PDB file of C-alpha atoms in Angstrom:
ATOM      1  CA  UNK A   1       0.000   0.000   0.000  1.00 30.00           C
ATOM      2  CA  UNK A   2       1.286   3.484  -0.872  1.00 33.00           C
ATOM      3  CA  UNK A   3       2.004   5.774   2.070  1.00 33.00           C
ATOM      4  CA  UNK A   4       1.602   9.522   2.078  1.00 39.00           C
ATOM      5  CA  UNK A   5       4.672  11.574   2.801  1.00 40.00           C
ATOM      6  CA  UNK A   6       4.527  13.569   6.015  1.00 41.00           C
ATOM      7  CA  UNK A   7       4.760  17.252   5.153  1.00 42.00           C
ATOM      8  CA  UNK A   8       4.637  19.689   8.088  1.00 44.00           C
ATOM      9  CA  UNK A   9       1.812  22.227   7.822  1.00 45.00           C
ATOM     10  CA  UNK A  10       4.247  25.144   7.698  1.00 50.00           C
ATOM     11  CA  UNK A  11       6.354  23.637   4.905  1.00 50.00           C
ATOM     12  CA  UNK A  12       6.625  25.882   1.854  1.00 83.00           C
ATOM     13  CA  UNK A  13       8.229  24.863  -1.387  1.00 96.00           C
ATOM     14  CA  UNK A  14       8.374  26.239  -4.885  1.00 96.00           C
ATOM     15  CA  UNK A  15       7.846  24.808  -8.330  1.00 97.00           C
ATOM     16  CA  UNK A  16       9.724  26.691 -11.049  1.00 98.00           C
ATOM     17  CA  UNK A  17       7.803  26.640 -14.344  1.00 97.00           C
ATOM     18  CA  UNK A  18       9.452  27.166 -17.736  1.00 97.00           C
ATOM     19  CA  UNK A  19       6.155  27.300 -19.631  1.00 96.00           C
ATOM     20  CA  UNK A  20       5.579  30.032 -22.246  1.00 95.00           C
ATOM     21  CA  UNK A  21       4.369  33.409 -21.034  1.00 95.00           C
ATOM     22  CA  UNK A  22       0.714  33.311 -20.009  1.00 94.00           C
ATOM     23  CA  UNK A  23       0.591  29.506 -19.887  1.00 93.00           C
ATOM     24  CA  UNK A  24       1.567  28.755 -16.286  1.00 96.00           C
ATOM     25  CA  UNK A  25      -1.930  28.494 -14.796  1.00 96.00           C
ATOM     26  CA  UNK A  26      -2.316  24.730 -15.184  1.00 94.00           C
ATOM     27  CA  UNK A  27       0.979  24.015 -13.467  1.00 96.00           C
ATOM     28  CA  UNK A  28       0.258  26.672 -10.841  1.00 96.00           C
ATOM     29  CA  UNK A  29      -3.056  25.008  -9.899  1.00 96.00           C
ATOM     30  CA  UNK A  30      -1.491  21.549  -9.853  1.00 96.00           C
ATOM     31  CA  UNK A  31       1.407  22.717  -7.674  1.00 96.00           C
ATOM     32  CA  UNK A  32      -0.978  24.406  -5.232  1.00 95.00           C
ATOM     33  CA  UNK A  33      -2.703  21.071  -4.634  1.00 95.00           C
ATOM     34  CA  UNK A  34       0.638  19.805  -3.334  1.00 94.00           C
ATOM     35  CA  UNK A  35       1.245  22.866  -1.165  1.00 93.00           C
ATOM     36  CA  UNK A  36       3.664  24.632  -3.527  1.00 95.00           C
ATOM     37  CA  UNK A  37       3.905  28.118  -4.893  1.00 94.00           C
ATOM     38  CA  UNK A  38       4.878  28.524  -8.534  1.00 95.00           C
ATOM     39  CA  UNK A  39       7.511  30.866  -9.920  1.00 96.00           C
ATOM     40  CA  UNK A  40       7.054  31.497 -13.646  1.00 96.00           C
ATOM     41  CA  UNK A  41      10.218  31.799 -15.754  1.00 97.00           C
ATOM     42  CA  UNK A  42       9.178  32.137 -19.401  1.00 96.00           C
ATOM     43  CA  UNK A  43      11.844  31.826 -22.107  1.00 95.00           C
ATOM     44  CA  UNK A  44       9.335  32.841 -24.788  1.00 96.00           C
ATOM     45  CA  UNK A  45       5.747  33.703 -25.665  1.00 96.00           C
ATOM     46  CA  UNK A  46       3.696  31.932 -28.309  1.00 96.00           C
ATOM     47  CA  UNK A  47       2.378  33.816 -31.307  1.00 96.00           C
ATOM     48  CA  UNK A  48      -0.047  32.272 -33.798  1.00 97.00           C
ATOM     49  CA  UNK A  49       0.612  32.863 -37.465  1.00 96.00           C
ATOM     50  CA  UNK A  50      -2.156  34.468 -39.548  1.00 95.00           C
ATOM     51  CA  UNK A  51      -1.014  34.768 -43.150  1.00 95.00           C
ATOM     52  CA  UNK A  52      -1.897  33.386 -46.557  1.00 95.00           C
ATOM     53  CA  UNK A  53       1.287  31.293 -46.821  1.00 96.00           C
ATOM     54  CA  UNK A  54       0.514  29.384 -43.626  1.00 96.00           C
ATOM     55  CA  UNK A  55      -3.132  28.939 -44.652  1.00 96.00           C
ATOM     56  CA  UNK A  56      -1.978  27.528 -47.967  1.00 96.00           C
ATOM     57  CA  UNK A  57       0.367  25.052 -46.252  1.00 95.00           C
ATOM     58  CA  UNK A  58      -2.426  23.936 -43.943  1.00 94.00           C
ATOM     59  CA  UNK A  59      -4.676  23.425 -46.970  1.00 94.00           C
ATOM     60  CA  UNK A  60      -1.978  21.207 -48.496  1.00 95.00           C
ATOM     61  CA  UNK A  61      -1.851  19.231 -45.244  1.00 94.00           C
ATOM     62  CA  UNK A  62      -5.489  18.221 -45.705  1.00 92.00           C
ATOM     63  CA  UNK A  63      -4.385  15.899 -48.506  1.00 92.00           C
ATOM     64  CA  UNK A  64      -1.739  14.145 -46.378  1.00 95.00           C
ATOM     65  CA  UNK A  65      -2.133  10.609 -45.036  1.00 94.00           C
ATOM     66  CA  UNK A  66      -1.307  11.736 -41.492  1.00 93.00           C
ATOM     67  CA  UNK A  67      -1.632  15.106 -39.769  1.00 94.00           C
ATOM     68  CA  UNK A  68       0.548  15.189 -36.671  1.00 94.00           C
ATOM     69  CA  UNK A  69      -0.092  17.992 -34.148  1.00 94.00           C
ATOM     70  CA  UNK A  70       2.780  18.543 -31.740  1.00 91.00           C
ATOM     71  CA  UNK A  71       1.146  20.712 -29.050  1.00 91.00           C
ATOM     72  CA  UNK A  72      -2.118  22.275 -27.867  1.00 92.00           C
ATOM     73  CA  UNK A  73      -0.789  25.564 -29.247  1.00 94.00           C
ATOM     74  CA  UNK A  74      -0.516  23.974 -32.702  1.00 95.00           C
ATOM     75  CA  UNK A  75      -4.154  22.883 -32.474  1.00 96.00           C
ATOM     76  CA  UNK A  76      -5.354  26.311 -31.325  1.00 96.00           C
ATOM     77  CA  UNK A  77      -3.335  28.185 -33.950  1.00 97.00           C
ATOM     78  CA  UNK A  78      -4.665  25.877 -36.684  1.00 96.00           C
ATOM     79  CA  UNK A  79      -8.232  26.519 -35.529  1.00 96.00           C
ATOM     80  CA  UNK A  80      -7.628  30.212 -36.141  1.00 95.00           C
ATOM     81  CA  UNK A  81      -6.682  29.451 -39.755  1.00 95.00           C
ATOM     82  CA  UNK A  82      -9.429  26.996 -40.709  1.00 93.00           C
ATOM     83  CA  UNK A  83     -12.365  25.096 -39.177  1.00 93.00           C
ATOM     84  CA  UNK A  84     -10.892  21.899 -37.737  1.00 91.00           C
ATOM     85  CA  UNK A  85     -14.090  20.027 -38.609  1.00 90.00           C
ATOM     86  CA  UNK A  86     -12.546  19.804 -42.066  1.00 88.00           C
ATOM     87  CA  UNK A  87      -9.768  17.518 -40.854  1.00 85.00           C
ATOM     88  CA  UNK A  88     -10.208  13.845 -41.734  1.00 79.00           C
ATOM     89  CA  UNK A  89     -10.737  12.040 -38.420  1.00 73.00           C
ATOM     90  CA  UNK A  90      -8.897   8.937 -39.558  1.00 77.00           C
ATOM     91  CA  UNK A  91      -5.689  10.847 -40.192  1.00 88.00           C
ATOM     92  CA  UNK A  92      -5.274  12.926 -37.020  1.00 92.00           C
ATOM     93  CA  UNK A  93      -2.453  12.160 -34.593  1.00 92.00           C
ATOM     94  CA  UNK A  94      -1.579  14.189 -31.472  1.00 91.00           C
ATOM     95  CA  UNK A  95       1.609  14.034 -29.426  1.00 89.00           C
ATOM     96  CA  UNK A  96      -0.355  13.746 -26.175  1.00 86.00           C
ATOM     97  CA  UNK A  97      -3.720  13.887 -24.475  1.00 86.00           C
ATOM     98  CA  UNK A  98      -3.572  17.659 -23.957  1.00 87.00           C
ATOM     99  CA  UNK A  99      -3.097  18.205 -27.694  1.00 91.00           C
ATOM    100  CA  UNK A 100      -5.873  15.717 -28.476  1.00 92.00           C
ATOM    101  CA  UNK A 101      -8.247  17.565 -26.141  1.00 92.00           C
ATOM    102  CA  UNK A 102      -7.410  20.882 -27.805  1.00 93.00           C
ATOM    103  CA  UNK A 103      -8.138  19.410 -31.238  1.00 94.00           C
ATOM    104  CA  UNK A 104     -11.488  18.016 -30.077  1.00 93.00           C
ATOM    105  CA  UNK A 105     -12.369  21.306 -28.385  1.00 94.00           C
ATOM    106  CA  UNK A 106     -11.948  23.026 -31.749  1.00 94.00           C
ATOM    107  CA  UNK A 107     -14.123  20.530 -33.611  1.00 92.00           C
ATOM    108  CA  UNK A 108     -11.757  17.748 -34.704  1.00 92.00           C
ATOM    109  CA  UNK A 109     -12.837  14.152 -34.078  1.00 85.00           C
ATOM    110  CA  UNK A 110     -11.273  10.704 -33.557  1.00 86.00           C
ATOM    111  CA  UNK A 111      -7.786  11.922 -32.695  1.00 91.00           C
ATOM    112  CA  UNK A 112      -5.160   9.250 -32.016  1.00 89.00           C
ATOM    113  CA  UNK A 113      -2.793  10.001 -29.126  1.00 88.00           C
ATOM    114  CA  UNK A 114      -0.290   7.871 -27.192  1.00 85.00           C
ATOM    115  CA  UNK A 115      -0.476   6.991 -23.511  1.00 76.00           C
ATOM    116  CA  UNK A 116       3.184   7.985 -23.311  1.00 72.00           C
ATOM    117  CA  UNK A 117       2.892  11.664 -24.135  1.00 65.00           C
ATOM    118  CA  UNK A 118       6.164  12.488 -25.867  1.00 74.00           C
ATOM    119  CA  UNK A 119       7.840  12.103 -29.245  1.00 78.00           C
ATOM    120  CA  UNK A 120       8.793   8.495 -28.565  1.00 80.00           C
ATOM    121  CA  UNK A 121       5.244   7.604 -27.562  1.00 82.00           C
ATOM    122  CA  UNK A 122       3.794   9.205 -30.668  1.00 83.00           C
ATOM    123  CA  UNK A 123       6.234   7.385 -32.943  1.00 84.00           C
ATOM    124  CA  UNK A 124       5.232   4.074 -31.324  1.00 85.00           C
ATOM    125  CA  UNK A 125       1.562   4.452 -32.345  1.00 86.00           C
ATOM    126  CA  UNK A 126       0.383   1.908 -34.945  1.00 86.00           C
ATOM    127  CA  UNK A 127      -0.686   4.827 -37.149  1.00 86.00           C
ATOM    128  CA  UNK A 128       2.956   5.947 -37.327  1.00 88.00           C
ATOM    129  CA  UNK A 129       4.488   2.519 -37.981  1.00 86.00           C
ATOM    130  CA  UNK A 130       4.006   1.978 -41.725  1.00 86.00           C
ATOM    131  CA  UNK A 131       4.750   5.298 -43.385  1.00 91.00           C
ATOM    132  CA  UNK A 132       6.637   4.242 -46.522  1.00 93.00           C
ATOM    133  CA  UNK A 133       5.279   6.148 -49.494  1.00 94.00           C
ATOM    134  CA  UNK A 134       2.872   8.171 -47.360  1.00 95.00           C
ATOM    135  CA  UNK A 135       2.644  11.917 -46.880  1.00 96.00           C
ATOM    136  CA  UNK A 136       2.841  13.221 -43.320  1.00 95.00           C
ATOM    137  CA  UNK A 137       2.095  16.802 -42.272  1.00 95.00           C
ATOM    138  CA  UNK A 138       3.796  17.967 -39.073  1.00 95.00           C
ATOM    139  CA  UNK A 139       1.742  20.849 -37.634  1.00 96.00           C
ATOM    140  CA  UNK A 140       4.031  22.627 -35.222  1.00 94.00           C
ATOM    141  CA  UNK A 141       6.314  25.646 -34.668  1.00 93.00           C
ATOM    142  CA  UNK A 142       9.865  26.364 -35.828  1.00 90.00           C
ATOM    143  CA  UNK A 143      12.386  24.480 -33.696  1.00 78.00           C
ATOM    144  CA  UNK A 144      11.720  21.494 -31.437  1.00 67.00           C
ATOM    145  CA  UNK A 145      10.230  18.059 -32.214  1.00 63.00           C
ATOM    146  CA  UNK A 146      13.210  17.255 -34.456  1.00 77.00           C
ATOM    147  CA  UNK A 147      12.976  13.581 -33.527  1.00 82.00           C
ATOM    148  CA  UNK A 148       9.482  13.272 -35.033  1.00 87.00           C
ATOM    149  CA  UNK A 149      10.480  14.899 -38.333  1.00 88.00           C
ATOM    150  CA  UNK A 150      13.650  12.811 -38.635  1.00 90.00           C
ATOM    151  CA  UNK A 151      11.902   9.523 -37.829  1.00 88.00           C
ATOM    152  CA  UNK A 152       8.989  10.216 -40.169  1.00 90.00           C
ATOM    153  CA  UNK A 153      11.429  10.719 -43.031  1.00 91.00           C
ATOM    154  CA  UNK A 154      13.553   7.736 -41.971  1.00 89.00           C
ATOM    155  CA  UNK A 155      10.417   5.580 -42.201  1.00 91.00           C
ATOM    156  CA  UNK A 156      10.024   6.488 -45.850  1.00 91.00           C
ATOM    157  CA  UNK A 157       7.391   9.215 -45.670  1.00 92.00           C
ATOM    158  CA  UNK A 158       7.289  12.542 -47.459  1.00 95.00           C
ATOM    159  CA  UNK A 159       7.224  15.263 -44.801  1.00 95.00           C
ATOM    160  CA  UNK A 160       5.306  18.523 -45.021  1.00 95.00           C
ATOM    161  CA  UNK A 161       6.115  20.874 -42.161  1.00 95.00           C
ATOM    162  CA  UNK A 162       3.440  23.438 -41.337  1.00 96.00           C
ATOM    163  CA  UNK A 163       4.559  26.019 -38.779  1.00 96.00           C
ATOM    164  CA  UNK A 164       1.296  27.513 -37.514  1.00 97.00           C
ATOM    165  CA  UNK A 165       2.765  29.448 -34.602  1.00 97.00           C
ATOM    166  CA  UNK A 166       6.143  30.630 -33.408  1.00 95.00           C
ATOM    167  CA  UNK A 167       8.035  31.066 -30.183  1.00 94.00           C
ATOM    168  CA  UNK A 168       9.050  34.670 -29.642  1.00 95.00           C
ATOM    169  CA  UNK A 169      12.121  34.770 -27.333  1.00 95.00           C
ATOM    170  CA  UNK A 170      11.885  36.685 -24.082  1.00 96.00           C
ATOM    171  CA  UNK A 171      14.650  38.047 -21.903  1.00 95.00           C
ATOM    172  CA  UNK A 172      14.204  37.013 -18.279  1.00 95.00           C
ATOM    173  CA  UNK A 173      14.212  40.217 -16.194  1.00 95.00           C
ATOM    174  CA  UNK A 174      17.010  40.698 -13.666  1.00 95.00           C
ATOM    175  CA  UNK A 175      14.501  41.193 -10.826  1.00 96.00           C
ATOM    176  CA  UNK A 176      13.158  37.679 -11.422  1.00 96.00           C
ATOM    177  CA  UNK A 177      16.655  36.212 -11.109  1.00 96.00           C
ATOM    178  CA  UNK A 178      17.019  38.146  -7.860  1.00 95.00           C
ATOM    179  CA  UNK A 179      13.718  36.750  -6.591  1.00 94.00           C
ATOM    180  CA  UNK A 180      14.791  33.204  -7.432  1.00 96.00           C
ATOM    181  CA  UNK A 181      18.120  33.683  -5.706  1.00 94.00           C
ATOM    182  CA  UNK A 182      16.291  34.865  -2.570  1.00 93.00           C
ATOM    183  CA  UNK A 183      13.818  31.950  -2.316  1.00 93.00           C
ATOM    184  CA  UNK A 184      13.591  30.891   1.303  1.00 89.00           C
ATOM    185  CA  UNK A 185      12.350  27.329   0.798  1.00 93.00           C
ATOM    186  CA  UNK A 186      13.214  24.266  -1.334  1.00 95.00           C
ATOM    187  CA  UNK A 187      12.520  24.532  -5.048  1.00 97.00           C
ATOM    188  CA  UNK A 188      12.078  22.071  -7.906  1.00 98.00           C
ATOM    189  CA  UNK A 189      12.466  22.874 -11.591  1.00 98.00           C
ATOM    190  CA  UNK A 190       9.772  21.444 -13.929  1.00 98.00           C
ATOM    191  CA  UNK A 191      10.888  20.751 -17.509  1.00 97.00           C
ATOM    192  CA  UNK A 192       8.656  19.749 -20.419  1.00 92.00           C
ATOM    193  CA  UNK A 193      10.740  21.314 -23.214  1.00 91.00           C
ATOM    194  CA  UNK A 194      14.439  20.821 -23.811  1.00 91.00           C
ATOM    195  CA  UNK A 195      14.621  23.989 -25.882  1.00 92.00           C
ATOM    196  CA  UNK A 196      13.060  25.986 -23.041  1.00 94.00           C
ATOM    197  CA  UNK A 197      15.566  24.574 -20.545  1.00 96.00           C
ATOM    198  CA  UNK A 198      18.525  25.381 -22.786  1.00 96.00           C
ATOM    199  CA  UNK A 199      17.294  28.922 -23.445  1.00 95.00           C
ATOM    200  CA  UNK A 200      16.783  29.661 -19.756  1.00 97.00           C
ATOM    201  CA  UNK A 201      20.120  28.108 -18.790  1.00 96.00           C
ATOM    202  CA  UNK A 202      21.858  30.390 -21.270  1.00 96.00           C
ATOM    203  CA  UNK A 203      20.512  33.411 -19.336  1.00 96.00           C
ATOM    204  CA  UNK A 204      21.060  32.132 -15.784  1.00 96.00           C
ATOM    205  CA  UNK A 205      23.466  34.089 -13.584  1.00 96.00           C
ATOM    206  CA  UNK A 206      26.380  31.766 -12.609  1.00 96.00           C
ATOM    207  CA  UNK A 207      25.548  31.570  -8.875  1.00 95.00           C
ATOM    208  CA  UNK A 208      21.918  30.710  -9.568  1.00 96.00           C
ATOM    209  CA  UNK A 209      22.949  28.167 -12.198  1.00 97.00           C
ATOM    210  CA  UNK A 210      25.032  26.320  -9.604  1.00 96.00           C
ATOM    211  CA  UNK A 211      22.112  26.405  -7.164  1.00 96.00           C
ATOM    212  CA  UNK A 212      19.665  25.038  -9.736  1.00 97.00           C
ATOM    213  CA  UNK A 213      22.049  22.264 -10.690  1.00 97.00           C
ATOM    214  CA  UNK A 214      22.058  21.046  -7.074  1.00 97.00           C
ATOM    215  CA  UNK A 215      18.300  21.163  -6.508  1.00 97.00           C
ATOM    216  CA  UNK A 216      15.797  18.585  -7.825  1.00 98.00           C
ATOM    217  CA  UNK A 217      14.538  18.738 -11.387  1.00 98.00           C
ATOM    218  CA  UNK A 218      11.540  16.845 -12.782  1.00 98.00           C
ATOM    219  CA  UNK A 219      11.377  16.126 -16.499  1.00 97.00           C
ATOM    220  CA  UNK A 220       8.433  15.068 -18.636  1.00 92.00           C
ATOM    221  CA  UNK A 221      10.448  12.228 -20.212  1.00 90.00           C
ATOM    222  CA  UNK A 222      13.636  10.229 -19.783  1.00 91.00           C
ATOM    223  CA  UNK A 223      15.079  12.007 -22.807  1.00 90.00           C
ATOM    224  CA  UNK A 224      14.599  15.398 -21.137  1.00 94.00           C
ATOM    225  CA  UNK A 225      16.058  14.084 -17.889  1.00 96.00           C
ATOM    226  CA  UNK A 226      19.101  12.953 -19.847  1.00 96.00           C
ATOM    227  CA  UNK A 227      19.461  16.411 -21.372  1.00 96.00           C
ATOM    228  CA  UNK A 228      19.257  17.957 -17.901  1.00 98.00           C
ATOM    229  CA  UNK A 229      22.021  15.646 -16.713  1.00 98.00           C
ATOM    230  CA  UNK A 230      24.274  16.741 -19.582  1.00 97.00           C
ATOM    231  CA  UNK A 231      23.595  20.346 -18.527  1.00 97.00           C
ATOM    232  CA  UNK A 232      24.940  19.615 -15.053  1.00 97.00           C
ATOM    233  CA  UNK A 233      21.799  18.786 -13.069  1.00 98.00           C
ATOM    234  CA  UNK A 234      22.700  16.214 -10.439  1.00 97.00           C
ATOM    235  CA  UNK A 235      19.199  15.291  -9.197  1.00 97.00           C
ATOM    236  CA  UNK A 236      16.960  14.736 -12.243  1.00 98.00           C
ATOM    237  CA  UNK A 237      13.693  12.796 -11.894  1.00 97.00           C
ATOM    238  CA  UNK A 238      11.320  11.537 -14.583  1.00 96.00           C
ATOM    239  CA  UNK A 239       7.622  12.363 -14.184  1.00 95.00           C
ATOM    240  CA  UNK A 240       4.870  10.047 -15.401  1.00 91.00           C
ATOM    241  CA  UNK A 241       4.245  12.490 -18.248  1.00 87.00           C
ATOM    242  CA  UNK A 242       4.076  16.163 -19.260  1.00 88.00           C
ATOM    243  CA  UNK A 243       0.678  17.047 -17.751  1.00 89.00           C
ATOM    244  CA  UNK A 244       0.715  19.638 -14.950  1.00 94.00           C
ATOM    245  CA  UNK A 245      -0.541  17.144 -12.353  1.00 95.00           C
ATOM    246  CA  UNK A 246       2.136  14.636 -13.334  1.00 94.00           C
ATOM    247  CA  UNK A 247       4.944  17.180 -13.078  1.00 97.00           C
ATOM    248  CA  UNK A 248       3.674  18.574  -9.765  1.00 97.00           C
ATOM    249  CA  UNK A 249       3.314  15.078  -8.277  1.00 97.00           C
ATOM    250  CA  UNK A 250       6.834  14.146  -9.333  1.00 97.00           C
ATOM    251  CA  UNK A 251       8.210  17.390  -7.912  1.00 97.00           C
ATOM    252  CA  UNK A 252       6.495  16.780  -4.576  1.00 96.00           C
ATOM    253  CA  UNK A 253       7.810  13.218  -4.450  1.00 96.00           C
ATOM    254  CA  UNK A 254      11.334  14.427  -5.233  1.00 96.00           C
ATOM    255  CA  UNK A 255      11.310  16.698  -2.186  1.00 94.00           C
ATOM    256  CA  UNK A 256       9.198  14.530   0.110  1.00 92.00           C
ATOM    257  CA  UNK A 257       9.688  10.853  -0.814  1.00 89.00           C
ATOM    258  CA  UNK A 258       6.844   8.629   0.408  1.00 81.00           C
ATOM    259  CA  UNK A 259       7.689   6.502   3.434  1.00 71.00           C
ATOM    260  CA  UNK A 260       8.498   2.882   2.588  1.00 57.00           C
TER     261      UNK A 260
END
């Protein structure tokens, strides 16, 4: 039987979120359920594209054998360019359950999504196994998800990349670094994007970098945990998946391991 960790009532801890600007609420609510406060550190903001070129590429994607959506943002941006009811239900693949929900919310139906919500899980779906001679549209943003594109092509498919939104880089303000340096309780870093982690690490003041590398980190996949280790993190943990509740639960367990 699982045992609950004993956490004193006055214990305060922090979850550091690297989500895009304006998209921390889900992780903030999940962390609060575990008694944590969230500090938002955004390396970028998301901006949907709204131009004829992107619309034309999305129209071309309708003729593909598979349409692969890599994030909820990709689903939402696509919905701003065309009614998603037009998408053939038998061809839709999402990288995870959050992306699948976003597609359904905007009118798409019968979306296939893996239980393991990452690139590896998506590539293991039966729908992605036999791609030789097929056309696959990757609906995404510039950068990231390179594994999916490479594997789709390695499996013999013709790839059409449709970038429906973009990540606009943000400079982390100095006052936020000062706040993080002054935290008076344990903190855990939550990572669901390797590109976000690398971008934030490039801006970190040296003293804070050393502090982060000593504190726990929870990653949405083993691949991301491996990346964190190469970046000097000594206490990387793998969450059950990328959903806010999964990351918050893993962060809590990293600080307060359940009693045996």
